[in-house]
Short mmCIF file of C-alpha atoms in Angstrom, two decimals:
data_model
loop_
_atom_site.label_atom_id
_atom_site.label_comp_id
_atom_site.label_asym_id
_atom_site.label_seq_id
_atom_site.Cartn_x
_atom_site.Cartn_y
_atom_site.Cartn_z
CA UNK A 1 -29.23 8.66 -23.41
CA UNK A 2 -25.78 9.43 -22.39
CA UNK A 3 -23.75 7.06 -23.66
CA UNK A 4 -25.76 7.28 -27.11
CA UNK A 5 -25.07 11.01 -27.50
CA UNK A 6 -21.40 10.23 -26.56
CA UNK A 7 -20.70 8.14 -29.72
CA UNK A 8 -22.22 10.04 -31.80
CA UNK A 9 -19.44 12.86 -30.79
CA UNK A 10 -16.83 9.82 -30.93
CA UNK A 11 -16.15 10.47 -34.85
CA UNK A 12 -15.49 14.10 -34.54
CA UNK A 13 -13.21 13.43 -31.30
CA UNK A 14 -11.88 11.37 -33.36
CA UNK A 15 -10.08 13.38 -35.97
CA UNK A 16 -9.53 16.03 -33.55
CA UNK A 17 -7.80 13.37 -31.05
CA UNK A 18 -5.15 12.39 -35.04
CA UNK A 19 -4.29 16.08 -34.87
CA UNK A 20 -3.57 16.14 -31.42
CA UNK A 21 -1.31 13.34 -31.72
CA UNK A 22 0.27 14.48 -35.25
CA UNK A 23 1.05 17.81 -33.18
CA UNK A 24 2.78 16.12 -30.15
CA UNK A 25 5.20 13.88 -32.59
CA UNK A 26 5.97 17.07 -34.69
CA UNK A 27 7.02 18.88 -31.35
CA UNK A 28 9.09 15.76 -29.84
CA UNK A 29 10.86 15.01 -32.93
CA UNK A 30 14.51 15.54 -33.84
CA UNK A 31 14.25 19.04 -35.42
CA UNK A 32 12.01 20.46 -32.37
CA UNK A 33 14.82 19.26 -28.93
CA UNK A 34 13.55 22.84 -27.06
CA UNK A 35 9.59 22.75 -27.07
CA UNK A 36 8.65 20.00 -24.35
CA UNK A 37 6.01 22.50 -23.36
CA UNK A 38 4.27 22.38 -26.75
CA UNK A 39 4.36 18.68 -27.31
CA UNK A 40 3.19 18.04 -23.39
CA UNK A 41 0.16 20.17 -24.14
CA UNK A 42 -0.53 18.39 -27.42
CA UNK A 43 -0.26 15.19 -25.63
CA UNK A 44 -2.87 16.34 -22.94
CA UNK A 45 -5.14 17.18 -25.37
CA UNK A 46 -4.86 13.86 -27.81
CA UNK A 47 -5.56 12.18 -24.23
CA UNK A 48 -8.24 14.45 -23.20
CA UNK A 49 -10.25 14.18 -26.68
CA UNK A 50 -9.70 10.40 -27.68
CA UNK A 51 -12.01 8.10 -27.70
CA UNK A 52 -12.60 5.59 -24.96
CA UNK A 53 -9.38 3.25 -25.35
CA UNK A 54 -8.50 -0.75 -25.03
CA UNK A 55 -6.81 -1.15 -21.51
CA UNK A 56 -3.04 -0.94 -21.96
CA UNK A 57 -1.03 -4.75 -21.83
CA UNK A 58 0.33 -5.74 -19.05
CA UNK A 59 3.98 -6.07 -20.63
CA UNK A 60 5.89 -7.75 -18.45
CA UNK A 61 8.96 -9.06 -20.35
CA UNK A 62 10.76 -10.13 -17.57
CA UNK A 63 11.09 -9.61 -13.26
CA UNK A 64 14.19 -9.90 -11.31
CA UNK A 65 14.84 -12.28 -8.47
CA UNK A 66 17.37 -11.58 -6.52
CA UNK A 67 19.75 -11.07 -8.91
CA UNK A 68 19.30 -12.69 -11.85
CA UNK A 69 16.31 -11.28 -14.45
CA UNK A 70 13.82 -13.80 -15.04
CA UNK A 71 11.61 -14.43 -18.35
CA UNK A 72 8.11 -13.64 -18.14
CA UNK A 73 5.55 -15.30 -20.53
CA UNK A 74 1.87 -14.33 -20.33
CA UNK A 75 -1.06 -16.52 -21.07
CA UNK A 76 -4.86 -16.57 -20.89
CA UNK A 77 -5.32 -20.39 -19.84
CA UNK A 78 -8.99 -20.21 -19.03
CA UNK A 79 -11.70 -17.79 -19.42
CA UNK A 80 -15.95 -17.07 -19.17
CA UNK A 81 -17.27 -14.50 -21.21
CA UNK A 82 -16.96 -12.01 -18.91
CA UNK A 83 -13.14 -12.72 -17.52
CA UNK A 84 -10.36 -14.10 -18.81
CA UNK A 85 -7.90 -16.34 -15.95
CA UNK A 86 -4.20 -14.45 -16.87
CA UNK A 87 -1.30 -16.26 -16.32
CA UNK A 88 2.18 -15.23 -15.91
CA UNK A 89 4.48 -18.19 -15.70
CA UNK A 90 8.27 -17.34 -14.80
CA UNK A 91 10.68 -19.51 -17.07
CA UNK A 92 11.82 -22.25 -14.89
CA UNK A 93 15.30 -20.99 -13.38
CA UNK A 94 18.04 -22.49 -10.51
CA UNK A 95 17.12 -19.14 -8.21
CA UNK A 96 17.91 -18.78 -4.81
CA UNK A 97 15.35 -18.14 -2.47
CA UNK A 98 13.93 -15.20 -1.28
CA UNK A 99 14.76 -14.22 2.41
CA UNK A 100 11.60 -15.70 4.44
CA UNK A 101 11.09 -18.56 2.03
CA UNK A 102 12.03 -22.41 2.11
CA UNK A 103 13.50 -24.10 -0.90
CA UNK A 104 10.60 -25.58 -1.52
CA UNK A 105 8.38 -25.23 -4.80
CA UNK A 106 7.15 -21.92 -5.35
CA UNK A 107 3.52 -21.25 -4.62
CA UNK A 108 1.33 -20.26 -7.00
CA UNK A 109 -0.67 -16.43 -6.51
CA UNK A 110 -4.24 -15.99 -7.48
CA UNK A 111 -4.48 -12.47 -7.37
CA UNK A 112 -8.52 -11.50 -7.50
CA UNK A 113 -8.54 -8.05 -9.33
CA UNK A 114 -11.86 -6.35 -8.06
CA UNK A 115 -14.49 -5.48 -10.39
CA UNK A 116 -14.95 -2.11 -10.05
CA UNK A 117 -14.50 0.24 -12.42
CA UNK A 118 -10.39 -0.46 -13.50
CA UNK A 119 -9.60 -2.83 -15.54
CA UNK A 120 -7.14 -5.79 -14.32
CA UNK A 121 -3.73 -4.21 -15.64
CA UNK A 122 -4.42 -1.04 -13.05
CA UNK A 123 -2.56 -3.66 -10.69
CA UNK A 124 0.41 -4.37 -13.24
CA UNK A 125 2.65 -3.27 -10.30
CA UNK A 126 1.05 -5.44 -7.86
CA UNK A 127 2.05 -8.41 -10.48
CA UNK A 128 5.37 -7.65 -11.64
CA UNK A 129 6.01 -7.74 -7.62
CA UNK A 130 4.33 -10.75 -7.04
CA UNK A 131 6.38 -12.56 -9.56
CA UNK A 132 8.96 -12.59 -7.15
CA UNK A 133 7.32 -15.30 -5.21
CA UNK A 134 6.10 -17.42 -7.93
CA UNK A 135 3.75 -17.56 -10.60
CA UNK A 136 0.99 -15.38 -10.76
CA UNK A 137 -3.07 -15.61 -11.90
CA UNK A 138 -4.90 -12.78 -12.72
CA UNK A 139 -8.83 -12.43 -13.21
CA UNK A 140 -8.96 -10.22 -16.14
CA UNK A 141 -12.66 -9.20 -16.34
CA UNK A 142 -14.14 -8.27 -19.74
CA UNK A 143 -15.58 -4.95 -20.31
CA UNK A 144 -19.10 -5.58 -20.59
CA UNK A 145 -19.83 -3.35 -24.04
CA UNK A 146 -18.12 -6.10 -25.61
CA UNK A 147 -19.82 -8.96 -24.36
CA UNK A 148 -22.96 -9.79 -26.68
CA UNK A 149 -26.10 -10.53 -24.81
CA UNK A 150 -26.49 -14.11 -26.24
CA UNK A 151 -23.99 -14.68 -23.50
CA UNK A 152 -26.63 -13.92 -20.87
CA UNK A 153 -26.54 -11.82 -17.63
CA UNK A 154 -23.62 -11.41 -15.33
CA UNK A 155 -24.47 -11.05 -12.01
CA UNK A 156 -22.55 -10.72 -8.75
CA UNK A 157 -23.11 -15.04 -8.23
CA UNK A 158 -21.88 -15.32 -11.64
CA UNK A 159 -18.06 -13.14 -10.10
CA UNK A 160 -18.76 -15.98 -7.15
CA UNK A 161 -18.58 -18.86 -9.80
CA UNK A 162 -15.71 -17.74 -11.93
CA UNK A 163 -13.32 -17.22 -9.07
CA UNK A 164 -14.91 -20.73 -7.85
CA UNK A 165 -14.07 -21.94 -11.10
CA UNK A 166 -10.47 -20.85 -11.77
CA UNK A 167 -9.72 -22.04 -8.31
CA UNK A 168 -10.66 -25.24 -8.63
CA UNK A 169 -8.71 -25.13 -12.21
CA UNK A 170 -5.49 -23.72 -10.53
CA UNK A 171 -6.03 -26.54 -7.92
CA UNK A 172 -5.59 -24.77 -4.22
CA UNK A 173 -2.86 -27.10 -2.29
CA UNK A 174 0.11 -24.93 -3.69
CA UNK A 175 -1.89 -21.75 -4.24
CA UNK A 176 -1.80 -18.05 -1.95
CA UNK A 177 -5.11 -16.13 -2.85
CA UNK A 178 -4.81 -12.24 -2.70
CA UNK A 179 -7.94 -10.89 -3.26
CA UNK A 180 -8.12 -6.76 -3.33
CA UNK A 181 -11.21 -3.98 -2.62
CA UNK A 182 -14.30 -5.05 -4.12
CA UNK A 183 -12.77 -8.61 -4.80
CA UNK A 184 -12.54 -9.67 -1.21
CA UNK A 185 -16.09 -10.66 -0.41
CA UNK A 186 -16.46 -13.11 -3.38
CA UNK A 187 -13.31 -14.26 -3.09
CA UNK A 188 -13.81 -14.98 0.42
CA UNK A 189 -17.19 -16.56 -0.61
CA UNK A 190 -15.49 -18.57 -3.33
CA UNK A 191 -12.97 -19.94 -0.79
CA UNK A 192 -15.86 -20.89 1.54
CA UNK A 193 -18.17 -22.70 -1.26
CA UNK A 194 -14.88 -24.89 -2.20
CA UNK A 195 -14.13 -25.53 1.74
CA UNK A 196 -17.90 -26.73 2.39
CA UNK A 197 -17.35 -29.11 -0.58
CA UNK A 198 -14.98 -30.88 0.63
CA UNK A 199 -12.28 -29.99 -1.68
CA UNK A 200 -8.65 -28.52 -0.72
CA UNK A 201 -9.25 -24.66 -0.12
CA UNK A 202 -6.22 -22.07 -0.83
CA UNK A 203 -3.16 -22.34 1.25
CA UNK A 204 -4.01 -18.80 2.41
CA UNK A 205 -6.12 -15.78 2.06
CA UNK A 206 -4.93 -12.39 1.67
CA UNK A 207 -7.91 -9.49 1.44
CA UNK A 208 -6.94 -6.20 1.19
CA UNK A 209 -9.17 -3.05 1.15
CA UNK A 210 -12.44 -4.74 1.21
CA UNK A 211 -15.87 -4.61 2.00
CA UNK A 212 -16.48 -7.46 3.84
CA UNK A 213 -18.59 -5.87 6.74
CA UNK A 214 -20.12 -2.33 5.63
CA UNK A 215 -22.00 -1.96 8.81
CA UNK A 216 -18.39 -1.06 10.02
CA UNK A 217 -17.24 2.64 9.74
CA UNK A 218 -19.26 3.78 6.96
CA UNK A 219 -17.30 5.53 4.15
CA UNK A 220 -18.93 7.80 1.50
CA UNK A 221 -19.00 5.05 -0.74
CA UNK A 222 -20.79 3.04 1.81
CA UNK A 223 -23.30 5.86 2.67
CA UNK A 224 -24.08 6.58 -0.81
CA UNK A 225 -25.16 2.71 -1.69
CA UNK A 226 -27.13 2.46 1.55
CA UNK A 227 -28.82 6.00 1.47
CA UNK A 228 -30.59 5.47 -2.12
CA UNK A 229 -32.96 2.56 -3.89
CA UNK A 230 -31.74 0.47 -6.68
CA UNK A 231 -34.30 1.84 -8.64
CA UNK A 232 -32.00 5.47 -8.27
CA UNK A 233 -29.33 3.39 -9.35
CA UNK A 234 -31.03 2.13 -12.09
CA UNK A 235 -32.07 5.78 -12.94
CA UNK A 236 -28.96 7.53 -12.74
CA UNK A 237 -26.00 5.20 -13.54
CA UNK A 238 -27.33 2.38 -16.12
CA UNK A 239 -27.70 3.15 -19.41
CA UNK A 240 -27.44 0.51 -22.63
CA UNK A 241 -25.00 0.07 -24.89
CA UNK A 242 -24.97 1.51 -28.55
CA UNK A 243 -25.16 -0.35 -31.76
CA UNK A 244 -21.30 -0.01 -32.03
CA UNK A 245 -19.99 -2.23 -29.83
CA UNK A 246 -20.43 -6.40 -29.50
CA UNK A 247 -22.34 -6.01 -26.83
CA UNK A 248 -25.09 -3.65 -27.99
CA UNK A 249 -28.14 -3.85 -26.10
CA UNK A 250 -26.76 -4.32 -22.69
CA UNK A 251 -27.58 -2.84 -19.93
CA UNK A 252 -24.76 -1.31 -18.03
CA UNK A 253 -22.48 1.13 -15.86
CA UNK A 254 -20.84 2.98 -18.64
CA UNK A 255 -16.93 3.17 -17.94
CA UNK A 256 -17.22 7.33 -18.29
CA UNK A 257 -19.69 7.56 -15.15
CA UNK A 258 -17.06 5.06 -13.13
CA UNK A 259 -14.22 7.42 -14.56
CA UNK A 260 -15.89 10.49 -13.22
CA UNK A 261 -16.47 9.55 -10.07
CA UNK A 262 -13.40 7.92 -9.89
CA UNK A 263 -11.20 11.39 -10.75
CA UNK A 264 -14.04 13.24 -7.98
CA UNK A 265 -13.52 10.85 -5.19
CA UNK A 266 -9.59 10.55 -5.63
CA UNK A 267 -8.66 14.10 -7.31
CA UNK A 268 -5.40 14.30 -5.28
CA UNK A 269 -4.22 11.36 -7.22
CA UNK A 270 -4.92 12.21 -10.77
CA UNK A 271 -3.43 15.38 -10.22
CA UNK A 272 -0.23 13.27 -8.85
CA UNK A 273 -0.27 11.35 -12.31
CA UNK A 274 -0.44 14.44 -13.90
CA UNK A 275 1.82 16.38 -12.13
CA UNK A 276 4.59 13.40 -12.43
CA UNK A 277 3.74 12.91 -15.93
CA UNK A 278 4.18 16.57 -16.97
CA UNK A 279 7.46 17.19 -15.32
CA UNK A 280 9.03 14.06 -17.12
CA UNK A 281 7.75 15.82 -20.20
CA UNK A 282 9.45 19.17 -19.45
CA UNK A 283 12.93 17.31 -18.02
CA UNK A 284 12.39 15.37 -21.32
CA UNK A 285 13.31 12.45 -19.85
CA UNK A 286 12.00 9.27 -22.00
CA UNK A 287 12.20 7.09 -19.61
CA UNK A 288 10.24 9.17 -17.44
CA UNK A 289 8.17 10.04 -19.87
CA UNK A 290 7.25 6.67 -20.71
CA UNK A 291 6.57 5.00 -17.41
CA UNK A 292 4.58 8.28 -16.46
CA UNK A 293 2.40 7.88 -19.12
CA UNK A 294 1.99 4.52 -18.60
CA UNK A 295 0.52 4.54 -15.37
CA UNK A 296 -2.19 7.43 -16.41
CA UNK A 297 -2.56 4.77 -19.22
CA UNK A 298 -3.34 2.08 -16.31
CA UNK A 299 -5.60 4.43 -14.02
CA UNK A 300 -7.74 5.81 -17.09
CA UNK A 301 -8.29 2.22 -18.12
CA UNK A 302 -11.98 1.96 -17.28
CA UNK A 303 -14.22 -0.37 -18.10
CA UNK A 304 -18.41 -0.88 -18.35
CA UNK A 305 -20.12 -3.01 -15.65
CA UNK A 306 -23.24 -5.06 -15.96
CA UNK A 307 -25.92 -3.96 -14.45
CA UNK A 308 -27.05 -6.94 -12.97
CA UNK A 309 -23.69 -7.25 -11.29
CA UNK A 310 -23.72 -3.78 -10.02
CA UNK A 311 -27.16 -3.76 -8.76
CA UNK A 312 -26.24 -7.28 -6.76
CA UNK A 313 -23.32 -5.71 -5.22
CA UNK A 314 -24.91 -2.93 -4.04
CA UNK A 315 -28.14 -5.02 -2.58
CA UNK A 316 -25.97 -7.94 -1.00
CA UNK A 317 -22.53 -6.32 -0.05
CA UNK A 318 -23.46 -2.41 0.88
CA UNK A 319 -27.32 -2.55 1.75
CA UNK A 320 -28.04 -5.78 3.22
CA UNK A 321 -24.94 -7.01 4.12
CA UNK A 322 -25.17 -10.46 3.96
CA UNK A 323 -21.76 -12.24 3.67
CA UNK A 324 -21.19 -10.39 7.31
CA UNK A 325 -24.95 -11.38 8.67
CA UNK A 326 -24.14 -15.05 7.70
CA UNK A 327 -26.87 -14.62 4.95
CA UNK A 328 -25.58 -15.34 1.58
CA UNK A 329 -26.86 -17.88 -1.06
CA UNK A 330 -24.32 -18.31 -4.27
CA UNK A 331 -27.07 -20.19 -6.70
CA UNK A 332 -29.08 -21.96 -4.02
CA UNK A 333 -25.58 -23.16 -1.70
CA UNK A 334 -24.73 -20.86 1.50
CA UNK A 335 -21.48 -19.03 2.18
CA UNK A 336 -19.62 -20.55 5.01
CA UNK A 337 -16.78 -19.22 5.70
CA UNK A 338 -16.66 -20.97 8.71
CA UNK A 339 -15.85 -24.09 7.16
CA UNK A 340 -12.20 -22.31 6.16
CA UNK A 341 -10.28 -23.94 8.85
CA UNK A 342 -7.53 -25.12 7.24
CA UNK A 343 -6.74 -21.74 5.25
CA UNK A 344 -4.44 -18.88 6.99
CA UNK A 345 -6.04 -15.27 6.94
CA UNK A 346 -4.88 -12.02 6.55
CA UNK A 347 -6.81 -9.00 6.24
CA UNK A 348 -4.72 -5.72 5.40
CA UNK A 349 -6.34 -2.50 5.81
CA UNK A 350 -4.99 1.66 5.44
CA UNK A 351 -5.82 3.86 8.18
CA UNK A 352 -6.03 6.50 5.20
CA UNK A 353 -8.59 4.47 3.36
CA UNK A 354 -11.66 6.39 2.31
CA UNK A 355 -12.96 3.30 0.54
CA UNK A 356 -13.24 0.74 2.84
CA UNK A 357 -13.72 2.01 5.99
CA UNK A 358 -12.04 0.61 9.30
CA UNK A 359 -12.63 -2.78 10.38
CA UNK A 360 -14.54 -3.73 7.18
CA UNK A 361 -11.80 -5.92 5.81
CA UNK A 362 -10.36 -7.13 9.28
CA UNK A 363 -14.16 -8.46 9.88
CA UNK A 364 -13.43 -11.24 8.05
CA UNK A 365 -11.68 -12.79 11.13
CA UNK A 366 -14.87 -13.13 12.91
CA UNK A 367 -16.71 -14.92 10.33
CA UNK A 368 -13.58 -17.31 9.90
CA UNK A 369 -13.27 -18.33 13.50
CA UNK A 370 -12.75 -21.56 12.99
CA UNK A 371 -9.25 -20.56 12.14
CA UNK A 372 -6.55 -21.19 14.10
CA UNK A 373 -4.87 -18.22 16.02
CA UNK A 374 -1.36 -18.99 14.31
CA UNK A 375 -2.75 -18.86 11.08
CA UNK A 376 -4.52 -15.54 11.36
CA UNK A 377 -2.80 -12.19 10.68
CA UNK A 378 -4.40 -8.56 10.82
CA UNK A 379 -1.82 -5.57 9.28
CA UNK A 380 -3.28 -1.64 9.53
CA UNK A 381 -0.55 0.48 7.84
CA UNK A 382 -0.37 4.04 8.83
CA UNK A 383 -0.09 6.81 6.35
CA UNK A 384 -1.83 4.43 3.53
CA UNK A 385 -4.49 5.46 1.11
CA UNK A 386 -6.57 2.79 -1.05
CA UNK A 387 -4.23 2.85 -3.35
CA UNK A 388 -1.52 2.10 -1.26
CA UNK A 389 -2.06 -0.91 -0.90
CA UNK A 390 -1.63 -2.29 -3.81
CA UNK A 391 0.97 0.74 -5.62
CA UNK A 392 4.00 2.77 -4.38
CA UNK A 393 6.22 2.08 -1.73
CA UNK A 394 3.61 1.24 1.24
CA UNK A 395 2.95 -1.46 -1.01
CA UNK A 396 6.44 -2.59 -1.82
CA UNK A 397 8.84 -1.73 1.45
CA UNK A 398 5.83 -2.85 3.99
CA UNK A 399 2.78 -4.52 2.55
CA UNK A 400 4.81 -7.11 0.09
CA UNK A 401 7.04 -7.82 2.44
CA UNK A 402 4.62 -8.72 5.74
CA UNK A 403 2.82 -10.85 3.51
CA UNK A 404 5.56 -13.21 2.07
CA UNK A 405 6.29 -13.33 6.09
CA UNK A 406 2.88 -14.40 6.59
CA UNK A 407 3.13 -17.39 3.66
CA UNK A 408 6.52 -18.32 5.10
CA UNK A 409 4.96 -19.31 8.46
CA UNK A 410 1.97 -20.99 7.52
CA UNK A 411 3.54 -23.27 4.73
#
């Protein structure tokens, strides 16, 4: 097995991955200012050799609103085994409001981070923005080589009932949902099962880059999870974890597959991290240096799945499709959406998006008819990647700033 053979080489990597880094801090230090080159190629290779590492922190000391710079303290204040509900609270401060808002409480923002290969701190930007608006909660999900298997199986129901879960925790009267790429359908799901019980559902609902409706503009991704059995799957991409980690004996997608296919499918970027990164390192610039590396830090984070949850994606969302068929069953109770009246939509798609393909995200509005038109809103940004929608400045100078609109006029 792969991921056997891999850790076997981890110990060797290992000391080769020390003298890596012991070569890039003798070239950066005091009595070596002229050799950038050296210590950036030392650097590449303590990052190319190291052993799989923990996801960076989030580290966000503080955020500024308007114009004052506002504390930042970061909690976990619930958690399953397999995700941990993040918060970060502002400290309580007189601040004016932001243009587009009343002077009302702030709301809270549940921000879904999809399961999907990154871990949760890939969308570290997306937060530090958010905490503009208010306090945000993050759904930090566990990499699943460290979960021990007397915690059972994890399964794409078991995403449904966390989000359910932290939801009804957060309480939903105050509370935007943003719910990203993979994220959106059992967000959207979640939503639905809390609306059909009778309690208050989210003030709004904000999916982004999703696959709500695959039948829609198939992407690669979509062809390759309709055009092969789960048994391939099961074949090719799941292997079990070694003895080495908490959660030996687990079936899963290893993080160094999803990391593969992650650099093949979205080259152009990694080359963009690497490109930005290395000319920081030859301007040495520190500053530069050090938010450059940080977000290859943020993109390489990568973590396993289970393979019950992968296998349940692939059946329910990509091959049978059955939130958009009206067809899914979260632990014997149907998903419908229908019953999200009282909740504002939006759905924001990129016309670049090779993920989710056009119309998949924006077919949400169909199954949530019941909507009113006022409290629906649809945004397609041109020149936008998947990325985009949640990084860089398609995310900041258009995305952000549509949304708050959107929570301003449905509060």
């Amino acid at each position: 097995m792969w991921y056997a053979w891999l850790e076997e080489q981890r110990d060797p990597m290992q000391s080769l991955s020390n003298w890596a880094m012991r070569g890039c801090d003798a070239w950066t230090s005091p009595a070596m200012p002229c050799m950038p080159v050296a210590a950036a190629g030392y650097d590449w290779l303590y990052r190319l050799v190291r052993p799989t590492p923990a996801p960076p922190p989030f580290g966000i000391a503080a955020v500024t609103v308007g114009d004052r710079s506002v504390p930042v303290v970061e909690q976990v204040v619930d958690s399953t085994p397999f995700c941990a509900l993040r918060q970060f609270a502002r400290a309580p401060a007189p601040v004016a409001p932001r243009r587009g808002q009343s002077r009302t409480a702030p709301p809270d923002i549940f921000l879904c981070a999809p399961l999907a290969g990154h871990h949760a701190v890939m969308l570290r930007e997306t937060v530090e923005t958010l905490l503009q608006d208010g306090d945000v909660y993050v759904t930090d999900w566990a990499n699943a080589r460290d979960v021990p298997l007397a915690a059972g199986r994890f399964g794409l129901d078991d995403y449904v009932l966390a989000v359910e879960r932290f939801l009804r925790k957060l309480g939903c009267a105050n509370t935007h949902v943003i719910a990203v790429c993979q994220a959106t359908a059992p967000t959207l799901a979640a939503a639905a099962l809390l609306a059909s019980e009778g309690e208050v559902p989210p003030l709004s609902l904000t999916l982004m880059g999703g696959p709500i409706d695959t039948r829609l503009n198939p992407t690669a991704v979509d062809r390759l999870a309709q055009s092969h059995s789960l048994d391939w799957f099961r074949d090719t991409v799941i292997d079990t974890v070694p003895p080495r980690y908490a959660g030996s004996g687990r079936r899963v997608c290893p993080g160094f597959i999803q990391h593969a296919a992650i650099v093949a499918t979205h080259p152009h970027r990694q080359l963009a991290l690497e490109s930005r990164y290395w000319s920081s390192r030859l301007s040495v610039d520190e500053t530069a240096i050090a938010n450059s590396l940080r977000s290859l830090n943020e993109y390489a984070a990568i973590l396993d799945m289970s393979e019950d949850y992968l296998l349940d994606t692939i059946r329910v969302i990509f091959q049978e499709q059955h939130l958009a068929r009206g067809e899914w069953c979260v632990s014997g109770r149907g998903v419908q959406p229908l019953d999200l009246a009282s909740t504002a939509l939006c759905t924001v798609e990129g016309d670049r998006d090779d993920i989710a393909g056009a119309g998949q995200t924006h077919a949400a509005h169909a199954l949530c008819n019941a909507i009113p038109v006022q409290k629906r809103c649809r945004l397609t940004i041109p020149d936008c990647d998947h990325y985009d929608l949640f990084t860089g400045p398609r995310w900041h100078d258009v995305i952000h700033p549509a949304v708050v609109q959107f929570w301003a006029s449905v509060r």
